[in-house]
Amino acid sequence: MAQLLQALATGLLTGTVYALLGAGFSLIWGVAHVINIVHPALAVGAAYAVYLLAAHGVDPLASLAVVVPLFFLVGVGFHEGVIRPAARRGGDLVLVSMVLTFGLAAALENVLAAVWGPGPRVVNVAYTGRAVQLGGLALPITHLAGAGLAAVTIAALYLFLHRTFPGKAVRAVWQNPEGAALCAINLRQVTSLTYGLAIASAGVAGVALALIYSFSPASHLMWLVFVFLVVIVGGVGSLVGAVVAGMLVGALTNLSTLVIPFAWAPFLLFASLGILLLLRPTGLFRR
C-alpha cells in the first residue's frame, strides 16, 4: 500500500507539469487551429537551456528569468515568420502546420543532438535527491518544485485569460474570430500574443520537467504522447480539464510502472484513451 501511495503522489505531481505542457498546446490549437507538433520539442530545448545555465551555477528556477521572455519572443517570431506566411498561402492549414511543425521538431532534435549528443542529460542542483517527508510519503523536492512551478503558471494563465482585456480578446478570437474582428480586435496581434504565451508556457514546462526527469533530444516524442493525451482527455480549450487530465495521466503512468515496464506505459495510456473516447468523444471537459 505504501508503494502504491508513493507512486500516486509522485504521479500527481508530475501530471501537473503534463497539464501545463498540454495547456499551451491547446491554446494554439484553439486560437490558430494549428496542431503545433514542435511544442514539446521546444520544451526539450528549454530543458537544455536549463542544463546549460545550471552548468554555470544558475538554479533552474532562476533560469526562468531568461527562459520565459526568450521563449515568448520565439513564440511571436514563430507565428510571424513561419505560421502566418504558411496560412497566407491558403490550403489546409491544419495539415500544412502538422507537416511543417513536425519537420521543425525533427530539425530541433538534430540540432540538440549535434550540440550535446543523443544521450540523456540530468540537471543536478543542491536539492536533487532530497525529499520532504509527509507521513509515510517521501516527496522529492524537485517534483514539488516542478509541480509548484506548473501550478503557478497555469493559475497565471487562467487569471490572464479571464481577468484581463488582452486575455478576454484571446478567448473571443478562440470562440468567434469573425465576431471578434467586428469588435475591432486585431486578430494578428492577438494570435501573436497567443503564440508568445503558449511557447513561453512550454519553456516553463521544460524547466519543470528538467527538474524531474532526465532528457535527451528525442524526449519530445514521449512528451508529445503526454500532450495529446492531456488535450484530448481534458478537452480542447479547458484549463481545468487540462489540469485534471494531466494528473490522471501522471498518476496512471506512475501506477502502471508498478506492474508493467515503463516502456509499456504509453500503450496502457492509449488503450485507456481509446476506451474514454468511446464513452465520451468530447473529452472530460468542454470550454
mmCIF file of C-alpha atoms in Angstrom:
data_model
loop_
_atom_site.group_PDB
_atom_site.id
_atom_site.type_symbol
_atom_site.label_atom_id
_atom_site.label_comp_id
_atom_site.label_asym_id
_atom_site.label_seq_id
_atom_site.Cartn_x
_atom_site.Cartn_y
_atom_site.Cartn_z
ATOM 1 C CA MET A 1 0.000 0.000 0.000
ATOM 2 C CA ALA A 2 2.840 2.417 0.847
ATOM 3 C CA GLN A 3 4.380 1.833 -2.581
ATOM 4 C CA LEU A 4 1.016 2.466 -4.223
ATOM 5 C CA LEU A 5 0.503 5.776 -2.399
ATOM 6 C CA GLN A 6 4.069 6.851 -3.177
ATOM 7 C CA ALA A 7 3.572 6.188 -6.899
ATOM 8 C CA LEU A 8 0.232 8.007 -6.848
ATOM 9 C CA ALA A 9 1.659 11.081 -5.102
ATOM 10 C CA THR A 10 4.656 11.477 -7.414
ATOM 11 C CA GLY A 11 2.416 10.756 -10.404
ATOM 12 C CA LEU A 12 0.053 13.583 -9.458
ATOM 13 C CA LEU A 13 2.986 15.984 -9.066
ATOM 14 C CA THR A 14 4.396 15.034 -12.463
ATOM 15 C CA GLY A 15 0.943 15.211 -14.005
ATOM 16 C CA THR A 16 0.694 18.883 -13.094
ATOM 17 C CA VAL A 17 3.621 19.549 -15.436
ATOM 18 C CA TYR A 18 1.975 17.496 -18.194
ATOM 19 C CA ALA A 19 -1.090 19.704 -17.697
ATOM 20 C CA LEU A 20 0.956 22.860 -18.301
ATOM 21 C CA LEU A 21 2.513 21.371 -21.440
ATOM 22 C CA GLY A 22 -0.946 20.443 -22.701
ATOM 23 C CA ALA A 23 -2.454 23.836 -21.828
ATOM 24 C CA GLY A 24 -0.032 25.734 -24.107
ATOM 25 C CA PHE A 25 -0.566 23.239 -26.924
ATOM 26 C CA SER A 26 -4.330 23.567 -26.503
ATOM 27 C CA LEU A 27 -4.118 27.370 -26.575
ATOM 28 C CA ILE A 28 -2.520 27.408 -30.046
ATOM 29 C CA TRP A 29 -4.834 24.674 -31.306
ATOM 30 C CA GLY A 30 -7.901 26.603 -30.172
ATOM 31 C CA VAL A 31 -6.967 30.099 -31.354
ATOM 32 C CA ALA A 32 -4.986 29.400 -34.526
ATOM 33 C CA HIS A 33 -6.287 25.916 -35.459
ATOM 34 C CA VAL A 34 -2.686 24.767 -35.678
ATOM 35 C CA ILE A 35 -1.518 21.393 -34.339
ATOM 36 C CA ASN A 36 1.872 22.507 -33.118
ATOM 37 C CA ILE A 37 3.934 19.299 -33.135
ATOM 38 C CA VAL A 38 7.095 21.267 -32.272
ATOM 39 C CA HIS A 39 5.577 22.374 -28.931
ATOM 40 C CA PRO A 40 7.138 19.584 -26.780
ATOM 41 C CA ALA A 41 10.413 19.829 -28.740
ATOM 42 C CA LEU A 42 10.639 23.484 -27.692
ATOM 43 C CA ALA A 43 10.105 22.341 -24.095
ATOM 44 C CA VAL A 44 13.059 19.991 -24.550
ATOM 45 C CA GLY A 45 15.009 22.995 -25.856
ATOM 46 C CA ALA A 46 14.156 24.824 -22.621
ATOM 47 C CA ALA A 47 15.390 21.828 -20.634
ATOM 48 C CA TYR A 48 18.733 22.062 -22.433
ATOM 49 C CA ALA A 49 18.858 25.806 -21.747
ATOM 50 C CA VAL A 50 18.402 24.998 -18.042
ATOM 51 C CA TYR A 51 21.119 22.349 -18.319
ATOM 52 C CA LEU A 52 23.492 24.896 -19.876
ATOM 53 C CA LEU A 53 22.760 27.565 -17.262
ATOM 54 C CA ALA A 54 22.962 25.046 -14.385
ATOM 55 C CA ALA A 55 26.467 24.125 -15.555
ATOM 56 C CA HIS A 56 27.381 27.772 -14.833
ATOM 57 C CA GLY A 57 25.810 27.694 -11.374
ATOM 58 C CA VAL A 58 22.388 29.139 -12.242
ATOM 59 C CA ASP A 59 19.496 27.480 -10.394
ATOM 60 C CA PRO A 60 16.742 26.167 -12.736
ATOM 61 C CA LEU A 61 14.159 28.382 -11.040
ATOM 62 C CA ALA A 62 16.365 31.452 -11.566
ATOM 63 C CA SER A 63 16.794 30.460 -15.221
ATOM 64 C CA LEU A 64 13.116 31.341 -15.742
ATOM 65 C CA ALA A 65 14.189 34.989 -15.931
ATOM 66 C CA VAL A 66 15.911 34.092 -19.202
ATOM 67 C CA VAL A 67 13.716 31.263 -20.493
ATOM 68 C CA VAL A 68 10.285 32.924 -20.200
ATOM 69 C CA PRO A 69 10.989 36.170 -22.135
ATOM 70 C CA LEU A 70 13.196 34.328 -24.649
ATOM 71 C CA PHE A 71 10.544 31.713 -25.406
ATOM 72 C CA PHE A 72 7.810 34.359 -25.552
ATOM 73 C CA LEU A 73 9.787 36.094 -28.316
ATOM 74 C CA VAL A 74 10.391 32.731 -30.011
ATOM 75 C CA GLY A 75 6.634 32.145 -29.994
ATOM 76 C CA VAL A 76 5.860 35.535 -31.529
ATOM 77 C CA GLY A 77 8.612 35.063 -34.118
ATOM 78 C CA PHE A 78 7.377 31.557 -34.878
ATOM 79 C CA HIS A 79 3.919 32.889 -35.679
ATOM 80 C CA GLU A 80 5.086 35.869 -37.694
ATOM 81 C CA GLY A 81 7.902 34.104 -39.547
ATOM 82 C CA VAL A 82 6.576 30.578 -40.076
ATOM 83 C CA ILE A 83 2.869 30.002 -39.445
ATOM 84 C CA ARG A 84 1.491 33.288 -40.770
ATOM 85 C CA PRO A 85 3.289 33.025 -44.150
ATOM 86 C CA ALA A 86 2.073 29.412 -44.420
ATOM 87 C CA ALA A 87 -1.505 30.497 -43.648
ATOM 88 C CA ARG A 88 -1.347 33.247 -46.316
ATOM 89 C CA ARG A 89 -0.630 30.638 -48.982
ATOM 90 C CA GLY A 90 -4.028 29.060 -48.292
ATOM 91 C CA GLY A 91 -4.809 25.369 -48.329
ATOM 92 C CA ASP A 92 -5.479 23.131 -45.344
ATOM 93 C CA LEU A 93 -3.679 24.960 -42.521
ATOM 94 C CA VAL A 94 -4.147 22.052 -40.086
ATOM 95 C CA LEU A 95 -2.415 19.598 -42.419
ATOM 96 C CA VAL A 96 0.251 22.094 -43.516
ATOM 97 C CA SER A 97 1.036 23.094 -39.939
ATOM 98 C CA MET A 98 1.306 19.455 -38.824
ATOM 99 C CA VAL A 99 3.839 18.661 -41.550
ATOM 100 C CA LEU A 100 5.699 21.945 -41.047
ATOM 101 C CA THR A 101 5.954 21.719 -37.260
ATOM 102 C CA PHE A 102 6.845 18.012 -37.410
ATOM 103 C CA GLY A 103 9.773 18.961 -39.644
ATOM 104 C CA LEU A 104 10.796 21.733 -37.253
ATOM 105 C CA ALA A 105 10.665 19.301 -34.319
ATOM 106 C CA ALA A 106 12.910 16.849 -36.175
ATOM 107 C CA ALA A 107 15.299 19.679 -37.091
ATOM 108 C CA LEU A 108 15.470 20.916 -33.486
ATOM 109 C CA GLU A 109 16.099 17.348 -32.269
ATOM 110 C CA ASN A 110 19.025 17.042 -34.685
ATOM 111 C CA VAL A 111 20.466 20.401 -33.638
ATOM 112 C CA LEU A 112 20.313 19.440 -29.953
ATOM 113 C CA ALA A 113 21.879 16.043 -30.729
ATOM 114 C CA ALA A 114 24.668 17.714 -32.716
ATOM 115 C CA VAL A 115 25.484 20.060 -29.826
ATOM 116 C CA TRP A 116 25.007 17.790 -26.794
ATOM 117 C CA GLY A 117 24.917 14.303 -28.287
ATOM 118 C CA PRO A 118 21.987 11.851 -28.364
ATOM 119 C CA GLY A 119 22.449 10.572 -24.792
ATOM 120 C CA PRO A 120 20.384 11.614 -21.755
ATOM 121 C CA ARG A 121 21.273 14.601 -19.590
ATOM 122 C CA VAL A 122 20.395 15.333 -15.974
ATOM 123 C CA VAL A 123 20.159 18.682 -14.221
ATOM 124 C CA ASN A 124 21.697 18.331 -10.771
ATOM 125 C CA VAL A 125 21.040 21.082 -8.235
ATOM 126 C CA ALA A 126 21.612 21.441 -4.498
ATOM 127 C CA TYR A 127 18.218 19.898 -3.654
ATOM 128 C CA THR A 128 18.400 16.968 -6.105
ATOM 129 C CA GLY A 129 17.865 13.714 -4.213
ATOM 130 C CA ARG A 130 16.293 15.429 -1.195
ATOM 131 C CA ALA A 131 12.692 14.826 -0.151
ATOM 132 C CA VAL A 132 10.024 16.183 2.144
ATOM 133 C CA GLN A 133 8.571 13.556 4.467
ATOM 134 C CA LEU A 134 4.770 13.645 4.664
ATOM 135 C CA GLY A 135 3.556 10.788 6.811
ATOM 136 C CA GLY A 136 4.885 7.703 5.119
ATOM 137 C CA LEU A 137 5.431 9.521 1.821
ATOM 138 C CA ALA A 138 8.740 10.911 0.597
ATOM 139 C CA LEU A 139 8.036 13.750 -1.852
ATOM 140 C CA PRO A 140 11.129 14.707 -3.865
ATOM 141 C CA ILE A 141 11.829 18.448 -3.679
ATOM 142 C CA THR A 142 12.460 18.508 -7.424
ATOM 143 C CA HIS A 143 8.950 17.115 -8.045
ATOM 144 C CA LEU A 144 7.445 19.633 -5.621
ATOM 145 C CA ALA A 145 9.327 22.493 -7.292
ATOM 146 C CA GLY A 146 8.299 21.367 -10.781
ATOM 147 C CA ALA A 147 4.657 20.887 -9.817
ATOM 148 C CA GLY A 148 4.570 24.216 -7.953
ATOM 149 C CA LEU A 149 6.050 25.989 -10.964
ATOM 150 C CA ALA A 150 3.488 24.422 -13.279
ATOM 151 C CA ALA A 151 0.575 25.173 -10.925
ATOM 152 C CA VAL A 152 1.542 28.844 -10.583
ATOM 153 C CA THR A 153 1.901 29.196 -14.365
ATOM 154 C CA ILE A 154 -1.486 27.562 -15.037
ATOM 155 C CA ALA A 155 -3.115 29.835 -12.443
ATOM 156 C CA ALA A 156 -1.469 32.881 -14.038
ATOM 157 C CA LEU A 157 -2.701 31.791 -17.489
ATOM 158 C CA TYR A 158 -6.226 31.321 -16.146
ATOM 159 C CA LEU A 159 -6.267 34.761 -14.489
ATOM 160 C CA PHE A 160 -4.816 36.381 -17.616
ATOM 161 C CA LEU A 161 -7.442 34.809 -19.881
ATOM 162 C CA HIS A 162 -10.377 35.613 -17.577
ATOM 163 C CA ARG A 163 -9.428 38.867 -15.819
ATOM 164 C CA THR A 164 -7.514 40.985 -18.355
ATOM 165 C CA PHE A 165 -8.643 42.671 -21.587
ATOM 166 C CA PRO A 166 -5.932 41.051 -23.785
ATOM 167 C CA GLY A 167 -6.813 37.674 -22.260
ATOM 168 C CA LYS A 168 -10.512 38.173 -22.975
ATOM 169 C CA ALA A 169 -9.554 39.149 -26.534
ATOM 170 C CA VAL A 170 -7.715 35.830 -26.878
ATOM 171 C CA ARG A 171 -10.828 33.970 -25.696
ATOM 172 C CA ALA A 172 -13.016 35.988 -28.045
ATOM 173 C CA VAL A 173 -10.845 35.113 -31.055
ATOM 174 C CA TRP A 174 -10.900 31.486 -29.934
ATOM 175 C CA GLN A 175 -14.691 31.363 -29.742
ATOM 176 C CA ASN A 176 -15.635 33.554 -32.702
ATOM 177 C CA PRO A 177 -12.852 35.160 -34.773
ATOM 178 C CA GLU A 178 -15.256 36.893 -37.183
ATOM 179 C CA GLY A 179 -17.231 38.405 -34.329
ATOM 180 C CA ALA A 180 -14.020 39.461 -32.575
ATOM 181 C CA ALA A 181 -12.823 41.205 -35.741
ATOM 182 C CA LEU A 182 -16.140 43.088 -35.978
ATOM 183 C CA CYS A 183 -15.458 44.338 -32.436
ATOM 184 C CA ALA A 184 -12.155 45.876 -33.642
ATOM 185 C CA ILE A 185 -9.974 43.186 -32.084
ATOM 186 C CA ASN A 186 -6.722 42.884 -34.041
ATOM 187 C CA LEU A 187 -6.606 39.184 -34.953
ATOM 188 C CA ARG A 188 -2.933 39.263 -35.935
ATOM 189 C CA GLN A 189 -1.808 40.832 -32.658
ATOM 190 C CA VAL A 190 -3.978 38.511 -30.569
ATOM 191 C CA THR A 191 -2.721 35.429 -32.418
ATOM 192 C CA SER A 192 0.909 36.526 -31.987
ATOM 193 C CA LEU A 193 0.238 37.107 -28.275
ATOM 194 C CA THR A 194 -1.269 33.607 -28.053
ATOM 195 C CA TYR A 195 1.814 32.041 -29.630
ATOM 196 C CA GLY A 196 4.065 34.002 -27.282
ATOM 197 C CA LEU A 197 2.144 32.863 -24.202
ATOM 198 C CA ALA A 198 1.893 29.245 -25.354
ATOM 199 C CA ILE A 199 5.574 28.867 -26.234
ATOM 200 C CA ALA A 200 6.608 30.663 -23.014
ATOM 201 C CA SER A 201 4.478 28.132 -21.089
ATOM 202 C CA ALA A 202 6.258 25.338 -22.992
ATOM 203 C CA GLY A 203 9.530 26.864 -21.790
ATOM 204 C CA VAL A 204 8.315 26.794 -18.175
ATOM 205 C CA ALA A 205 7.159 23.182 -18.604
ATOM 206 C CA GLY A 206 10.605 22.312 -19.980
ATOM 207 C CA VAL A 207 12.239 23.839 -16.894
ATOM 208 C CA ALA A 208 9.891 21.865 -14.621
ATOM 209 C CA LEU A 209 10.443 18.582 -16.489
ATOM 210 C CA ALA A 210 14.221 19.117 -16.400
ATOM 211 C CA LEU A 211 13.944 19.164 -12.604
ATOM 212 C CA ILE A 212 12.026 15.880 -12.568
ATOM 213 C CA TYR A 213 13.327 13.772 -15.461
ATOM 214 C CA SER A 214 16.465 13.069 -17.391
ATOM 215 C CA PHE A 215 16.009 14.176 -21.002
ATOM 216 C CA SER A 216 17.553 13.721 -24.426
ATOM 217 C CA PRO A 217 16.944 15.305 -27.852
ATOM 218 C CA ALA A 218 14.399 12.561 -28.642
ATOM 219 C CA SER A 219 12.427 13.101 -25.399
ATOM 220 C CA HIS A 220 9.947 15.300 -27.245
ATOM 221 C CA LEU A 221 8.377 12.200 -28.820
ATOM 222 C CA MET A 222 7.366 10.823 -25.414
ATOM 223 C CA TRP A 223 6.304 14.279 -24.216
ATOM 224 C CA LEU A 224 4.160 14.628 -27.368
ATOM 225 C CA VAL A 225 2.272 11.490 -26.317
ATOM 226 C CA PHE A 226 1.507 13.078 -22.943
ATOM 227 C CA VAL A 227 0.440 16.348 -24.611
ATOM 228 C CA PHE A 228 -2.052 14.628 -26.920
ATOM 229 C CA LEU A 229 -3.457 12.607 -24.037
ATOM 230 C CA VAL A 230 -3.932 15.683 -21.854
ATOM 231 C CA VAL A 231 -5.542 17.754 -24.602
ATOM 232 C CA ILE A 232 -7.852 15.015 -25.899
ATOM 233 C CA VAL A 233 -8.892 13.711 -22.487
ATOM 234 C CA GLY A 234 -9.249 17.173 -20.926
ATOM 235 C CA GLY A 235 -10.963 18.716 -23.941
ATOM 236 C CA VAL A 236 -9.505 21.412 -26.175
ATOM 237 C CA GLY A 237 -9.713 24.817 -24.528
ATOM 238 C CA SER A 238 -10.312 23.841 -20.913
ATOM 239 C CA LEU A 239 -7.537 24.712 -18.454
ATOM 240 C CA VAL A 240 -9.440 22.901 -15.705
ATOM 241 C CA GLY A 241 -9.753 19.884 -17.981
ATOM 242 C CA ALA A 242 -6.009 20.035 -18.737
ATOM 243 C CA VAL A 243 -5.196 20.006 -15.013
ATOM 244 C CA VAL A 244 -7.478 17.042 -14.297
ATOM 245 C CA ALA A 245 -6.314 15.139 -17.380
ATOM 246 C CA GLY A 246 -2.645 15.872 -16.630
ATOM 247 C CA MET A 247 -2.989 14.481 -13.127
ATOM 248 C CA LEU A 248 -4.838 11.418 -14.422
ATOM 249 C CA VAL A 249 -2.114 10.775 -16.997
ATOM 250 C CA GLY A 250 0.661 11.292 -14.437
ATOM 251 C CA ALA A 251 -0.999 9.056 -11.842
ATOM 252 C CA LEU A 252 -1.853 6.319 -14.357
ATOM 253 C CA THR A 253 1.681 6.358 -15.784
ATOM 254 C CA ASN A 254 3.310 6.030 -12.383
ATOM 255 C CA LEU A 255 0.868 3.418 -11.098
ATOM 256 C CA SER A 256 1.253 1.324 -14.239
ATOM 257 C CA THR A 257 5.022 1.108 -13.732
ATOM 258 C CA LEU A 258 4.343 -0.882 -10.550
ATOM 259 C CA VAL A 259 3.073 -3.802 -12.638
ATOM 260 C CA ILE A 260 4.498 -3.309 -16.142
ATOM 261 C CA PRO A 261 7.778 -1.935 -17.574
ATOM 262 C CA PHE A 262 7.809 1.846 -18.153
ATOM 263 C CA ALA A 263 8.150 1.276 -21.908
ATOM 264 C CA TRP A 264 4.637 -0.244 -21.908
ATOM 265 C CA ALA A 265 3.070 2.737 -20.130
ATOM 266 C CA PRO A 266 2.194 4.613 -23.383
ATOM 267 C CA PHE A 267 0.361 1.504 -24.648
ATOM 268 C CA LEU A 268 -1.724 1.417 -21.475
ATOM 269 C CA LEU A 269 -2.395 5.148 -21.696
ATOM 270 C CA PHE A 270 -3.562 4.980 -25.295
ATOM 271 C CA ALA A 271 -5.734 1.952 -24.551
ATOM 272 C CA SER A 272 -7.360 3.958 -21.741
ATOM 273 C CA LEU A 273 -7.741 6.902 -24.108
ATOM 274 C CA GLY A 274 -9.499 4.713 -26.664
ATOM 275 C CA ILE A 275 -11.980 3.474 -24.078
ATOM 276 C CA LEU A 276 -12.614 7.016 -22.838
ATOM 277 C CA LEU A 277 -13.211 8.352 -26.342
ATOM 278 C CA LEU A 278 -15.715 5.581 -26.983
ATOM 279 C CA LEU A 279 -17.595 6.630 -23.851
ATOM 280 C CA ARG A 280 -17.106 10.407 -24.133
ATOM 281 C CA PRO A 281 -15.774 11.575 -27.543
ATOM 282 C CA THR A 282 -15.546 15.262 -26.498
ATOM 283 C CA GLY A 283 -13.196 14.533 -23.592
ATOM 284 C CA LEU A 284 -13.939 15.032 -19.910
ATOM 285 C CA PHE A 285 -14.435 18.803 -20.140
ATOM 286 C CA ARG A 286 -15.599 21.376 -22.628
ATOM 287 C CA ARG A 287 -14.601 25.060 -22.855
#
